[in-house]
Amino acid sequence: MNATAKEVAIVTGGAKGIGFGIAQGLARDGKRIALFDLDRAALDEAATRLSAEGADVIALPVDVTDSASVNHAVEAVTQRFQRIDVLVNNAGIVRDKRITRMSDDDWDAVIDVNLKSQFLCCRAVLTHMSAAKYGRIVNISSRAWLGGAGQTNYSAAKGGVVSLTRSLALEWAKDGVTVNAVAPGIVDTPLFQAFDNELQEKLKKSVPVQRIGTPDDIAEAVRFFARPEASYITGQTLYVCGGRSLASPSV
Ligand SMILES: NC(=O)c1ccc[n+]([C@@H]2O[C@H](COP(=O)([O-])OP(=O)(O)OC[C@H]3O[C@@H](n4cnc5c(N)ncnc54)[C@H](O)[C@@H]3O)[C@@H](O)[C@H]2O)c1
């Protein structure tokens, strides 16, 4: 590995929303960026924006629930950049329903995109990170892992992310690889903007700091864990939710 070359970070689900904010933040830290996403049009737009901001970026159409697709993309990153320093497992979906209305597919899809994808991506990059004796993995969980009515699939998947993070941290601690998780609260995304004004206001007031988060808020925490200097922190889950993890306020 060429120690003077710039670090390389993979961000899954990096074409939009929080993932794009994380990619922008890591690029500002001088990292070269690999975006993995299903949405080709959004990938092109994101890569164009990051390049315009001065980043060295590769955008790869990947289904993070498919091991062949993930392995192929990771190989493409190593061919282009010869190293992988950071993996941010951010891709996620929701399909909220009461359990009696939740189909097998609602369960499987949410577990696959939010949890299985993290297993597949970690497995693929750890071969490279263990050879380099260095790596930073940051898994995106959610405050909702604490529990959410109508979110059994999502909450179980995000709780699984916390457990995956803790187990992998122990497994790879001797190899220079740290594994941490970030658990966002409500973040300003198209989903939130689609709510009517009254619900938006109620949700904002349910956050102790009286505002909802931005992708930059989440990116700050990811950048912290992704730094070489964060070598003594592993297996941790950091809430970035304006204090909402401290209680479950009613909306
Ligand atoms: N938005 C919030 O309020 C919030 C709160 C807590 C946690 N989170 C978590 O943050 C992460 C990002 O959420 P977001 O709000 O930015 O979502 P988003 O829907 O805006 O972006 C998710 C991205 O993941 C991609 N994606 C989905 N399935 C994929 C697949 N199979 N393969 C590859 N890419 C895929 C989508 O194309 C999209 O670009 C998720 O893990 C989510 O659970 C979000």
mmCIF file of C-alpha atoms and ligand atoms in Angstrom:
data_model
loop_
_atom_site.group_PDB
_atom_site.id
_atom_site.type_symbol
_atom_site.label_atom_id
_atom_site.label_comp_id
_atom_site.label_asym_id
_atom_site.label_seq_id
_atom_site.Cartn_x
_atom_site.Cartn_y
_atom_site.Cartn_z
ATOM 1 C CA MET A 1 0.000 0.000 0.000
ATOM 2 C CA ASN A 2 1.233 3.474 -0.852
ATOM 3 C CA ALA A 3 0.975 5.347 2.441
ATOM 4 C CA THR A 4 1.169 8.745 0.763
ATOM 5 C CA ALA A 5 -1.809 8.100 -1.517
ATOM 6 C CA LYS A 6 -5.106 9.588 -0.493
ATOM 7 C CA GLU A 7 -7.466 7.395 1.475
ATOM 8 C CA VAL A 8 -10.387 5.726 -0.283
ATOM 9 C CA ALA A 9 -13.907 5.580 1.171
ATOM 10 C CA ILE A 10 -16.866 3.519 -0.059
ATOM 11 C CA VAL A 11 -20.316 4.929 0.765
ATOM 12 C CA THR A 12 -23.299 2.651 0.087
ATOM 13 C CA GLY A 13 -26.555 4.372 -0.774
ATOM 14 C CA GLY A 14 -24.301 7.353 -1.448
ATOM 15 C CA ALA A 15 -26.230 8.806 -4.369
ATOM 16 C CA LYS A 16 -28.852 10.611 -2.282
ATOM 17 C CA GLY A 17 -29.880 11.847 1.138
ATOM 18 C CA ILE A 18 -27.682 11.126 4.126
ATOM 19 C CA GLY A 19 -25.273 8.989 2.091
ATOM 20 C CA PHE A 20 -24.548 11.819 -0.310
ATOM 21 C CA GLY A 21 -23.939 14.169 2.654
ATOM 22 C CA ILE A 22 -21.504 11.617 4.105
ATOM 23 C CA ALA A 23 -19.699 11.319 0.753
ATOM 24 C CA GLN A 24 -19.391 15.118 0.562
ATOM 25 C CA GLY A 25 -18.006 15.257 4.111
ATOM 26 C CA LEU A 26 -15.431 12.518 3.533
ATOM 27 C CA ALA A 27 -14.400 14.150 0.251
ATOM 28 C CA ARG A 28 -13.828 17.419 2.145
ATOM 29 C CA ASP A 29 -11.424 15.443 4.349
ATOM 30 C CA GLY A 30 -9.443 14.614 1.191
ATOM 31 C CA LYS A 31 -10.684 11.067 0.739
ATOM 32 C CA ARG A 32 -11.310 9.578 -2.702
ATOM 33 C CA ILE A 33 -14.896 8.368 -2.926
ATOM 34 C CA ALA A 34 -16.620 5.254 -4.290
ATOM 35 C CA LEU A 35 -20.408 5.535 -4.416
ATOM 36 C CA PHE A 36 -22.442 2.290 -4.422
ATOM 37 C CA ASP A 37 -26.131 2.748 -5.264
ATOM 38 C CA LEU A 38 -29.023 1.161 -7.162
ATOM 39 C CA ASP A 39 -30.266 4.438 -8.615
ATOM 40 C CA ARG A 40 -28.202 5.079 -11.762
ATOM 41 C CA ALA A 41 -29.609 8.528 -12.507
ATOM 42 C CA ALA A 42 -28.960 9.712 -8.937
ATOM 43 C CA LEU A 43 -25.468 8.142 -9.061
ATOM 44 C CA ASP A 44 -24.574 10.149 -12.176
ATOM 45 C CA GLU A 45 -25.862 13.361 -10.628
ATOM 46 C CA ALA A 46 -24.032 12.721 -7.340
ATOM 47 C CA ALA A 47 -20.739 11.897 -9.105
ATOM 48 C CA THR A 48 -21.015 15.042 -11.216
ATOM 49 C CA ARG A 49 -21.623 17.188 -8.115
ATOM 50 C CA LEU A 50 -18.753 15.631 -6.150
ATOM 51 C CA SER A 51 -16.347 15.987 -9.094
ATOM 52 C CA ALA A 52 -17.349 19.645 -9.464
ATOM 53 C CA GLU A 53 -16.448 20.075 -5.782
ATOM 54 C CA GLY A 54 -12.972 18.661 -6.548
ATOM 55 C CA ALA A 55 -13.408 15.053 -5.430
ATOM 56 C CA ASP A 56 -11.896 12.013 -7.137
ATOM 57 C CA VAL A 57 -14.969 9.782 -7.412
ATOM 58 C CA ILE A 58 -16.100 6.490 -8.926
ATOM 59 C CA ALA A 59 -19.841 5.765 -9.088
ATOM 60 C CA LEU A 60 -20.880 2.130 -9.328
ATOM 61 C CA PRO A 61 -24.371 0.690 -9.844
ATOM 62 C CA VAL A 62 -24.603 -1.894 -7.067
ATOM 63 C CA ASP A 63 -27.372 -3.836 -5.385
ATOM 64 C CA VAL A 64 -25.994 -4.109 -1.860
ATOM 65 C CA THR A 65 -28.252 -7.102 -1.107
ATOM 66 C CA ASP A 66 -26.525 -9.188 -3.786
ATOM 67 C CA SER A 67 -23.126 -10.693 -2.921
ATOM 68 C CA ALA A 68 -21.951 -10.988 -6.551
ATOM 69 C CA SER A 69 -22.829 -7.348 -7.200
ATOM 70 C CA VAL A 70 -21.035 -6.225 -4.006
ATOM 71 C CA ASN A 71 -17.914 -8.336 -4.645
ATOM 72 C CA HIS A 72 -17.688 -7.115 -8.238
ATOM 73 C CA ALA A 73 -17.954 -3.466 -7.143
ATOM 74 C CA VAL A 74 -15.334 -3.853 -4.412
ATOM 75 C CA GLU A 75 -12.954 -5.331 -6.982
ATOM 76 C CA ALA A 76 -13.657 -2.368 -9.281
ATOM 77 C CA VAL A 77 -12.714 0.010 -6.451
ATOM 78 C CA THR A 78 -9.416 -1.766 -5.767
ATOM 79 C CA GLN A 79 -8.591 -1.807 -9.482
ATOM 80 C CA ARG A 80 -9.215 1.929 -9.745
ATOM 81 C CA PHE A 81 -7.679 3.093 -6.443
ATOM 82 C CA GLN A 82 -5.547 0.097 -5.222
ATOM 83 C CA ARG A 83 -6.818 0.474 -1.629
ATOM 84 C CA ILE A 84 -9.903 0.687 0.571
ATOM 85 C CA ASP A 85 -9.572 2.546 3.877
ATOM 86 C CA VAL A 86 -13.150 3.360 4.855
ATOM 87 C CA LEU A 87 -16.507 1.636 4.368
ATOM 88 C CA VAL A 88 -19.727 3.437 5.283
ATOM 89 C CA ASN A 89 -22.711 1.074 5.214
ATOM 90 C CA ASN A 90 -25.508 3.600 4.730
ATOM 91 C CA ALA A 91 -28.018 2.116 2.244
ATOM 92 C CA GLY A 92 -31.404 1.590 3.845
ATOM 93 C CA ILE A 93 -35.141 1.422 3.215
ATOM 94 C CA VAL A 94 -38.304 1.476 5.328
ATOM 95 C CA ARG A 95 -41.613 -0.342 4.860
ATOM 96 C CA ASP A 96 -43.503 0.647 8.013
ATOM 97 C CA LYS A 97 -46.659 -1.356 8.826
ATOM 98 C CA ARG A 98 -48.324 -2.991 11.784
ATOM 99 C CA ILE A 99 -47.090 -6.582 11.894
ATOM 100 C CA THR A 100 -50.454 -8.109 10.983
ATOM 101 C CA ARG A 101 -50.288 -6.256 7.643
ATOM 102 C CA MET A 102 -46.567 -6.862 7.054
ATOM 103 C CA SER A 103 -45.882 -9.285 4.187
ATOM 104 C CA ASP A 104 -42.971 -11.716 4.020
ATOM 105 C CA ASP A 105 -41.512 -9.459 1.341
ATOM 106 C CA ASP A 106 -41.820 -6.349 3.580
ATOM 107 C CA TRP A 107 -39.831 -8.207 6.228
ATOM 108 C CA ASP A 108 -37.196 -9.695 3.901
ATOM 109 C CA ALA A 109 -36.586 -6.519 1.882
ATOM 110 C CA VAL A 110 -36.026 -4.351 4.962
ATOM 111 C CA ILE A 111 -33.741 -6.907 6.640
ATOM 112 C CA ASP A 112 -31.805 -7.440 3.404
ATOM 113 C CA VAL A 113 -31.162 -3.792 2.523
ATOM 114 C CA ASN A 114 -30.510 -2.570 6.079
ATOM 115 C CA LEU A 115 -28.686 -5.550 7.606
ATOM 116 C CA LYS A 116 -27.625 -8.274 5.157
ATOM 117 C CA SER A 117 -26.025 -5.609 2.946
ATOM 118 C CA GLN A 118 -23.729 -4.645 5.824
ATOM 119 C CA PHE A 119 -22.603 -8.272 6.247
ATOM 120 C CA LEU A 120 -21.913 -8.539 2.495
ATOM 121 C CA CYS A 121 -20.018 -5.246 2.222
ATOM 122 C CA CYS A 122 -17.983 -5.811 5.399
ATOM 123 C CA ARG A 123 -17.012 -9.316 4.249
ATOM 124 C CA ALA A 124 -15.910 -8.010 0.861
ATOM 125 C CA VAL A 125 -13.744 -5.135 2.147
ATOM 126 C CA LEU A 126 -12.244 -6.909 5.152
ATOM 127 C CA THR A 127 -10.036 -9.057 2.918
ATOM 128 C CA HIS A 128 -8.372 -5.835 1.750
ATOM 129 C CA MET A 129 -8.390 -4.067 5.124
ATOM 130 C CA SER A 130 -6.872 -7.043 6.947
ATOM 131 C CA ALA A 131 -4.066 -7.273 4.369
ATOM 132 C CA ALA A 132 -3.362 -3.553 4.876
ATOM 133 C CA LYS A 133 -3.741 -3.873 8.687
ATOM 134 C CA TYR A 134 -5.921 -0.768 8.580
ATOM 135 C CA GLY A 135 -9.590 0.038 8.149
ATOM 136 C CA ARG A 136 -12.480 2.157 9.381
ATOM 137 C CA ILE A 137 -16.006 0.752 9.066
ATOM 138 C CA VAL A 138 -19.002 2.911 9.998
ATOM 139 C CA ASN A 139 -22.449 1.298 9.959
ATOM 140 C CA ILE A 140 -25.584 3.426 9.842
ATOM 141 C CA SER A 141 -28.162 2.198 12.343
ATOM 142 C CA SER A 142 -31.094 4.326 13.570
ATOM 143 C CA ARG A 143 -32.488 5.636 16.833
ATOM 144 C CA ALA A 144 -35.428 3.407 15.862
ATOM 145 C CA TRP A 145 -33.436 0.338 16.929
ATOM 146 C CA LEU A 146 -34.659 1.204 20.436
ATOM 147 C CA GLY A 147 -38.147 0.261 19.233
ATOM 148 C CA GLY A 148 -40.849 1.725 17.046
ATOM 149 C CA ALA A 149 -44.510 0.757 16.693
ATOM 150 C CA GLY A 150 -45.132 -0.133 13.048
ATOM 151 C CA GLN A 151 -41.400 -0.669 12.494
ATOM 152 C CA THR A 152 -40.708 -4.241 13.638
ATOM 153 C CA ASN A 153 -38.787 -5.047 10.449
ATOM 154 C CA TYR A 154 -36.778 -1.793 10.443
ATOM 155 C CA SER A 155 -36.146 -1.736 14.189
ATOM 156 C CA ALA A 156 -34.987 -5.382 14.177
ATOM 157 C CA ALA A 157 -32.665 -4.689 11.231
ATOM 158 C CA LYS A 158 -31.171 -1.596 12.890
ATOM 159 C CA GLY A 159 -30.751 -3.481 16.179
ATOM 160 C CA GLY A 160 -28.972 -6.143 14.158
ATOM 161 C CA VAL A 161 -26.644 -3.425 12.864
ATOM 162 C CA VAL A 162 -25.651 -2.563 16.449
ATOM 163 C CA SER A 163 -24.903 -6.241 17.217
ATOM 164 C CA LEU A 164 -23.050 -6.760 13.922
ATOM 165 C CA THR A 165 -20.947 -3.697 14.739
ATOM 166 C CA ARG A 166 -20.025 -4.922 18.222
ATOM 167 C CA SER A 167 -19.146 -8.438 17.033
ATOM 168 C CA LEU A 168 -17.081 -7.273 14.061
ATOM 169 C CA ALA A 169 -15.263 -4.762 16.272
ATOM 170 C CA LEU A 170 -14.102 -7.625 18.514
ATOM 171 C CA GLU A 171 -13.269 -9.869 15.562
ATOM 172 C CA TRP A 172 -11.009 -7.313 13.807
ATOM 173 C CA ALA A 173 -9.584 -5.269 16.690
ATOM 174 C CA LYS A 174 -6.160 -6.925 16.408
ATOM 175 C CA ASP A 175 -5.991 -6.131 12.688
ATOM 176 C CA GLY A 176 -6.109 -2.339 12.863
ATOM 177 C CA VAL A 177 -9.752 -2.218 11.781
ATOM 178 C CA THR A 178 -12.309 -0.303 13.864
ATOM 179 C CA VAL A 179 -16.057 -0.840 13.456
ATOM 180 C CA ASN A 180 -18.529 1.696 14.832
ATOM 181 C CA ALA A 181 -22.155 2.677 14.256
ATOM 182 C CA VAL A 182 -24.040 5.952 13.962
ATOM 183 C CA ALA A 183 -27.726 6.001 14.957
ATOM 184 C CA PRO A 184 -29.481 9.021 13.426
ATOM 185 C CA GLY A 185 -32.777 10.418 14.634
ATOM 186 C CA ILE A 186 -35.143 12.335 12.342
ATOM 187 C CA VAL A 187 -33.204 13.740 9.393
ATOM 188 C CA ASP A 188 -34.398 16.209 6.763
ATOM 189 C CA THR A 189 -35.027 14.025 3.717
ATOM 190 C CA PRO A 190 -37.801 13.925 1.080
ATOM 191 C CA LEU A 191 -39.673 11.517 3.388
ATOM 192 C CA PHE A 192 -39.869 14.152 6.127
ATOM 193 C CA GLN A 193 -40.676 16.945 3.656
ATOM 194 C CA ALA A 194 -43.650 14.914 2.399
ATOM 195 C CA PHE A 195 -45.378 15.186 5.809
ATOM 196 C CA ASP A 196 -47.940 17.991 6.223
ATOM 197 C CA ASN A 197 -46.780 21.141 8.032
ATOM 198 C CA GLU A 198 -48.617 20.263 11.233
ATOM 199 C CA LEU A 199 -46.900 16.873 11.557
ATOM 200 C CA GLN A 200 -43.520 18.394 10.653
ATOM 201 C CA GLU A 201 -43.925 20.920 13.493
ATOM 202 C CA LYS A 202 -45.000 18.211 15.971
ATOM 203 C CA LEU A 203 -42.002 16.075 15.027
ATOM 204 C CA LYS A 204 -39.607 19.014 15.410
ATOM 205 C CA LYS A 205 -41.014 19.747 18.891
ATOM 206 C CA SER A 206 -40.507 16.086 19.862
ATOM 207 C CA VAL A 207 -36.734 16.557 19.467
ATOM 208 C CA PRO A 208 -35.162 17.958 22.651
ATOM 209 C CA VAL A 209 -32.979 20.396 20.667
ATOM 210 C CA GLN A 210 -36.151 21.558 18.797
ATOM 211 C CA ARG A 211 -34.964 20.871 15.264
ATOM 212 C CA ILE A 212 -34.542 17.918 12.967
ATOM 213 C CA GLY A 213 -31.150 16.782 11.727
ATOM 214 C CA THR A 214 -29.411 17.367 8.411
ATOM 215 C CA PRO A 215 -27.232 14.989 6.371
ATOM 216 C CA ASP A 216 -24.277 17.139 7.496
ATOM 217 C CA ASP A 217 -25.075 16.372 11.153
ATOM 218 C CA ILE A 218 -24.755 12.662 10.399
ATOM 219 C CA ALA A 219 -21.669 13.180 8.213
ATOM 220 C CA GLU A 220 -19.855 14.882 11.122
ATOM 221 C CA ALA A 221 -20.149 11.735 13.255
ATOM 222 C CA VAL A 222 -19.093 9.466 10.394
ATOM 223 C CA ARG A 223 -16.054 11.657 9.641
ATOM 224 C CA PHE A 224 -15.032 11.414 13.299
ATOM 225 C CA PHE A 225 -15.077 7.591 13.321
ATOM 226 C CA ALA A 226 -13.413 7.459 9.873
ATOM 227 C CA ARG A 227 -10.299 9.382 10.922
ATOM 228 C CA PRO A 228 -7.011 7.505 11.481
ATOM 229 C CA GLU A 229 -6.863 9.226 14.904
ATOM 230 C CA ALA A 230 -10.035 7.396 16.057
ATOM 231 C CA SER A 231 -8.030 4.187 16.522
ATOM 232 C CA TYR A 232 -8.972 3.679 20.204
ATOM 233 C CA ILE A 233 -12.725 3.739 19.575
ATOM 234 C CA THR A 234 -14.395 0.564 18.362
ATOM 235 C CA GLY A 235 -17.721 -1.244 18.728
ATOM 236 C CA GLN A 236 -19.544 1.946 19.722
ATOM 237 C CA THR A 237 -22.919 3.307 18.631
ATOM 238 C CA LEU A 238 -23.213 7.094 18.602
ATOM 239 C CA TYR A 239 -26.694 8.623 18.583
ATOM 240 C CA VAL A 240 -27.015 11.712 16.417
ATOM 241 C CA CYS A 241 -30.608 12.603 17.163
ATOM 242 C CA GLY A 242 -30.821 15.883 19.065
ATOM 243 C CA GLY A 243 -31.350 14.050 22.357
ATOM 244 C CA ARG A 244 -34.324 12.014 21.179
ATOM 245 C CA SER A 245 -32.682 8.726 22.294
ATOM 246 C CA LEU A 246 -32.911 9.897 25.917
ATOM 247 C CA ALA A 247 -36.678 9.361 26.012
ATOM 248 C CA SER A 248 -39.524 8.432 23.688
ATOM 249 C CA PRO A 249 -41.597 11.607 23.490
ATOM 250 C CA SER A 250 -45.113 11.192 22.131
ATOM 251 C CA VAL A 251 -45.856 12.904 18.812
HETATM 252 N N1 LIG B 1 -33.803 9.921 7.038
HETATM 253 C C1 LIG B 1 -33.909 9.664 8.341
HETATM 254 O O1 LIG B 1 -34.634 10.354 9.095
HETATM 255 C C2 LIG B 1 -33.119 8.518 8.947
HETATM 256 C C3 LIG B 1 -33.156 8.326 10.333
HETATM 257 C C4 LIG B 1 -32.435 7.278 10.897
HETATM 258 C C5 LIG B 1 -31.658 6.460 10.092
HETATM 259 N N2 LIG B 1 -31.644 6.656 8.753
HETATM 260 C C6 LIG B 1 -30.811 5.748 7.962
HETATM 261 O O2 LIG B 1 -29.897 6.504 7.182
HETATM 262 C C7 LIG B 1 -29.610 5.826 5.959
HETATM 263 C C8 LIG B 1 -29.876 6.756 4.771
HETATM 264 O O3 LIG B 1 -31.225 7.158 4.811
HETATM 265 P P1 LIG B 1 -31.813 8.313 3.849
HETATM 266 O O4 LIG B 1 -32.927 8.961 4.579
HETATM 267 O O5 LIG B 1 -30.704 9.135 3.300
HETATM 268 O O6 LIG B 1 -32.470 7.416 2.693
HETATM 269 P P2 LIG B 1 -32.654 7.740 1.119
HETATM 270 O O7 LIG B 1 -33.819 6.907 0.675
HETATM 271 O O8 LIG B 1 -32.698 9.229 0.869
HETATM 272 O O9 LIG B 1 -31.296 7.163 0.489
HETATM 273 C C9 LIG B 1 -31.002 5.777 0.534
HETATM 274 C C10 LIG B 1 -30.136 5.438 -0.660
HETATM 275 O O10 LIG B 1 -29.918 4.009 -0.619
HETATM 276 C C11 LIG B 1 -30.064 3.513 -1.953
HETATM 277 N N3 LIG B 1 -30.441 2.108 -1.917
HETATM 278 C C12 LIG B 1 -31.603 1.558 -1.492
HETATM 279 N N4 LIG B 1 -31.594 0.235 -1.673
HETATM 280 C C13 LIG B 1 -30.374 -0.081 -2.205
HETATM 281 C C14 LIG B 1 -29.772 -1.298 -2.626
HETATM 282 N N5 LIG B 1 -30.401 -2.482 -2.536
HETATM 283 N N6 LIG B 1 -28.515 -1.247 -3.139
HETATM 284 C C15 LIG B 1 -27.875 -0.060 -3.257
HETATM 285 N N7 LIG B 1 -28.405 1.131 -2.883
HETATM 286 C C16 LIG B 1 -29.645 1.103 -2.365
HETATM 287 C C17 LIG B 1 -31.152 4.388 -2.575
HETATM 288 O O11 LIG B 1 -31.122 4.346 -3.993
HETATM 289 C C18 LIG B 1 -30.797 5.754 -2.012
HETATM 290 O O12 LIG B 1 -29.901 6.459 -2.838
HETATM 291 C C19 LIG B 1 -30.486 4.566 5.971
HETATM 292 O O13 LIG B 1 -29.747 3.466 6.450
HETATM 293 C C20 LIG B 1 -31.599 4.933 6.945
HETATM 294 O O14 LIG B 1 -32.198 3.799 7.513
HETATM 295 C C21 LIG B 1 -32.349 7.664 8.162
#
